[in-house]
C-alpha positions in Angstrom: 30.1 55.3 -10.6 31.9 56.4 -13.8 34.9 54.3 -14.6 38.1 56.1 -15.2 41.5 55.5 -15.5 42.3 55.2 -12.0 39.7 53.5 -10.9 40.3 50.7 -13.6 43.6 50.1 -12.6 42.4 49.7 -9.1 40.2 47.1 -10.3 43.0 45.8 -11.5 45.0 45.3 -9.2 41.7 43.5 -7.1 42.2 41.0 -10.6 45.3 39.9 -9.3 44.9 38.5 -6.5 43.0 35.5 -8.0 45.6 35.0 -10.6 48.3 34.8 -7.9 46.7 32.7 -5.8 46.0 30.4 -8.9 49.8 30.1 -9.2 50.0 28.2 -6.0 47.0 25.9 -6.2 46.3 25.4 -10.1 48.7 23.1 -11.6 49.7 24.5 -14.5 53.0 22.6 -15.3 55.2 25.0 -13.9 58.4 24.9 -11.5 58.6 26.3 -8.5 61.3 28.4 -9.9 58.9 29.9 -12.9 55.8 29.9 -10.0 58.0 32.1 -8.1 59.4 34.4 -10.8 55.7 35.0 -12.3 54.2 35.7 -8.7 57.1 38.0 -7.8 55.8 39.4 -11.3 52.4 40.2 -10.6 53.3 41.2 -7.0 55.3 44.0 -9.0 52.7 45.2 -10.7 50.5 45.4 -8.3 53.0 47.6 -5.8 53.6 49.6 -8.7 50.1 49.8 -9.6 49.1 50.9 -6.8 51.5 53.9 -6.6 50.4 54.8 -10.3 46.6 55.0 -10.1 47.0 57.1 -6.9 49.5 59.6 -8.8 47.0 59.2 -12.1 43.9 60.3 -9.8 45.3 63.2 -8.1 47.0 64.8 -11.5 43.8 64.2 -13.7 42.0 65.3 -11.1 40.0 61.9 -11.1 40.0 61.1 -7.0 36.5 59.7 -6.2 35.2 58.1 -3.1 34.7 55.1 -4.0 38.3 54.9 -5.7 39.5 56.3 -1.7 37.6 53.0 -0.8 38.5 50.5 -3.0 42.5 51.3 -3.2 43.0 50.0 0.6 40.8 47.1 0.1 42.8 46.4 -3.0 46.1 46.5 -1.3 45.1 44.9 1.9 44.0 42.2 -0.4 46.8 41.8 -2.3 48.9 41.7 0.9 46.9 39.0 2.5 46.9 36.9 -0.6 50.9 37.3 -0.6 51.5 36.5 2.8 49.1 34.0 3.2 51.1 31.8 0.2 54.5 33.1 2.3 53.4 31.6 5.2 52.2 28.3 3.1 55.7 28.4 2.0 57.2 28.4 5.3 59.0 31.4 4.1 57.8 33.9 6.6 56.7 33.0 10.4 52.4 33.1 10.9 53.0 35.6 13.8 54.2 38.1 11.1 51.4 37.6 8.9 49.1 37.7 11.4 50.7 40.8 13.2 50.4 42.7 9.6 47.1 41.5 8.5 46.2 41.8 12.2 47.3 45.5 12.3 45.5 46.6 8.7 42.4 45.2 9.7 42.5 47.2 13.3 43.7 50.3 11.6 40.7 50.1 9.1 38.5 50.0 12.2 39.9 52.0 13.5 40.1 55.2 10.7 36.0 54.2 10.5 35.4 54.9 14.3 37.2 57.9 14.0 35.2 58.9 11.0 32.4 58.9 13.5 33.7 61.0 15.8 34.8 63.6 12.9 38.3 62.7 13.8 39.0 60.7 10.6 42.6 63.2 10.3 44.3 62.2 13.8 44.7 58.5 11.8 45.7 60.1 8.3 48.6 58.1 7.3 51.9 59.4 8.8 55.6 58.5 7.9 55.8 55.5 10.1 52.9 53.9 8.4 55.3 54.9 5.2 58.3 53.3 5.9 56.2 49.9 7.1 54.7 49.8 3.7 57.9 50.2 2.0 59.5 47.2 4.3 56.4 45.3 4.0 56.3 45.7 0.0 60.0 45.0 -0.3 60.2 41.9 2.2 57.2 40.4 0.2 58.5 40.7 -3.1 62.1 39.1 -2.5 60.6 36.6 -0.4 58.3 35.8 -3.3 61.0 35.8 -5.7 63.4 33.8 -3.2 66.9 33.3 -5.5 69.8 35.1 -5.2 70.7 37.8 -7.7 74.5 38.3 -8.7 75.2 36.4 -5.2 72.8 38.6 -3.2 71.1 36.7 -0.9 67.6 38.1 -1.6 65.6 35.8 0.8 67.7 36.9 3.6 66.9 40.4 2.9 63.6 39.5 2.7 63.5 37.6 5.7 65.3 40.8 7.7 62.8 43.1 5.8 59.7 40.6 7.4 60.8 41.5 10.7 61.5 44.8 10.4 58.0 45.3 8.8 56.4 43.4 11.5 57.9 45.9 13.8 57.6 49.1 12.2 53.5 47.2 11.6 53.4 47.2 15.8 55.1 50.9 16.3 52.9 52.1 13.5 49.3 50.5 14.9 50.3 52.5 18.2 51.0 55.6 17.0 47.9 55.5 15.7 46.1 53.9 18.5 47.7 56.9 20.8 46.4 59.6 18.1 42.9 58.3 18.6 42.8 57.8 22.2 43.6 61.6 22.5 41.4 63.1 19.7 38.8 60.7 21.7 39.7 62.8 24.7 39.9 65.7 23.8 36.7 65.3 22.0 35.3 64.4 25.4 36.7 67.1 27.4 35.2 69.6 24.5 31.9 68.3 24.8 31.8 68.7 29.4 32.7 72.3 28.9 
């Protein structure tokens, strides 16, 4: 496996989770306020990453396999790691967590079953799955940050956004679950005739 661009700012993205984490369990002098500011940081850069070695792979022509597999396991990772310190935090509710980490974990499963059947496209990522990630992303980044800004009450747009992802998460995991069941079906009634 060749190392490219892409690929290396995958990797490093899978870097930051350890650092983040280490902001919350490595006492390194810091406030809470500066703890929050840097992880809302590194959160940033790891959205943004992720949009930017998916754009760099596709226009230098650089997609690979194993970059198709690692992206997803970076982001879920990152994801967990961020919700796992919200819920710590007592800044978003464990059924949320769970109901997102929940739902990426059953997805993945599920997009791997349907790789088995051939059907790997009826679970291609549609624009519900979208507009969760955008929520998701969002909601985890002001809750991470969690100050107001120029008397914007950021946490309580995060806090909105968390619910709303955790929705769009459930509306999402059954559009997808419907997409299978019939590809499943229809692969079935193909094969009896």
């Amino acid at each position: 496996m060749a190392l490219n661009l892409p690929a290396a700012i995958t990797w490093l993205r899978v870097a930051i989770v350890p650092l983040f984490m280490a902001l919350f369990h490595v006492d390194m002098g810091l406030g809470g306020y500066q703890i929050d500011r840097l992880a809302a940081g590194l959160f940033l850069v790891a959205a943004l990453s992720d949009w930017l070695d998916g754009w760099l792979a596709r226009r230098l022509g650089q997609t690979s396999a194993f970059g198709a597999f690692l992206d997803p396991v970076a982001d879920k990772l990152v994801v967990a790691a961020a919700l796992v310190e919200l819920v710590a935090l007592q800044r978003v509710p464990t059924w949320i967590a769970v109901v997102i980490i929940g739902r990426e974990i059953a997805v993945s499963a599920l997009r791997e079953w349907m790789a088995a059947f051939g059907e790997r496209r009826h679970v291609a990522v549609n624009w519900l799955g979208k507009a969760k990630t955008v929520a998701q992303m969002l909601a985890i980044l002001l809750l991470l940050y969690h100050a107001p800004v120029l008397g914007i009450d950021l946490p309580g747009i995060g806090g909105t956004l968390a619910w709303l992802a955790a929705v769009l998460t459930i509306a999402s995991m059954l559009l997808y679950l419907r997409a299978a069941l019939r590809a499943v079906r229809e692969a079935g009634a193909g094969r009896r005739n």
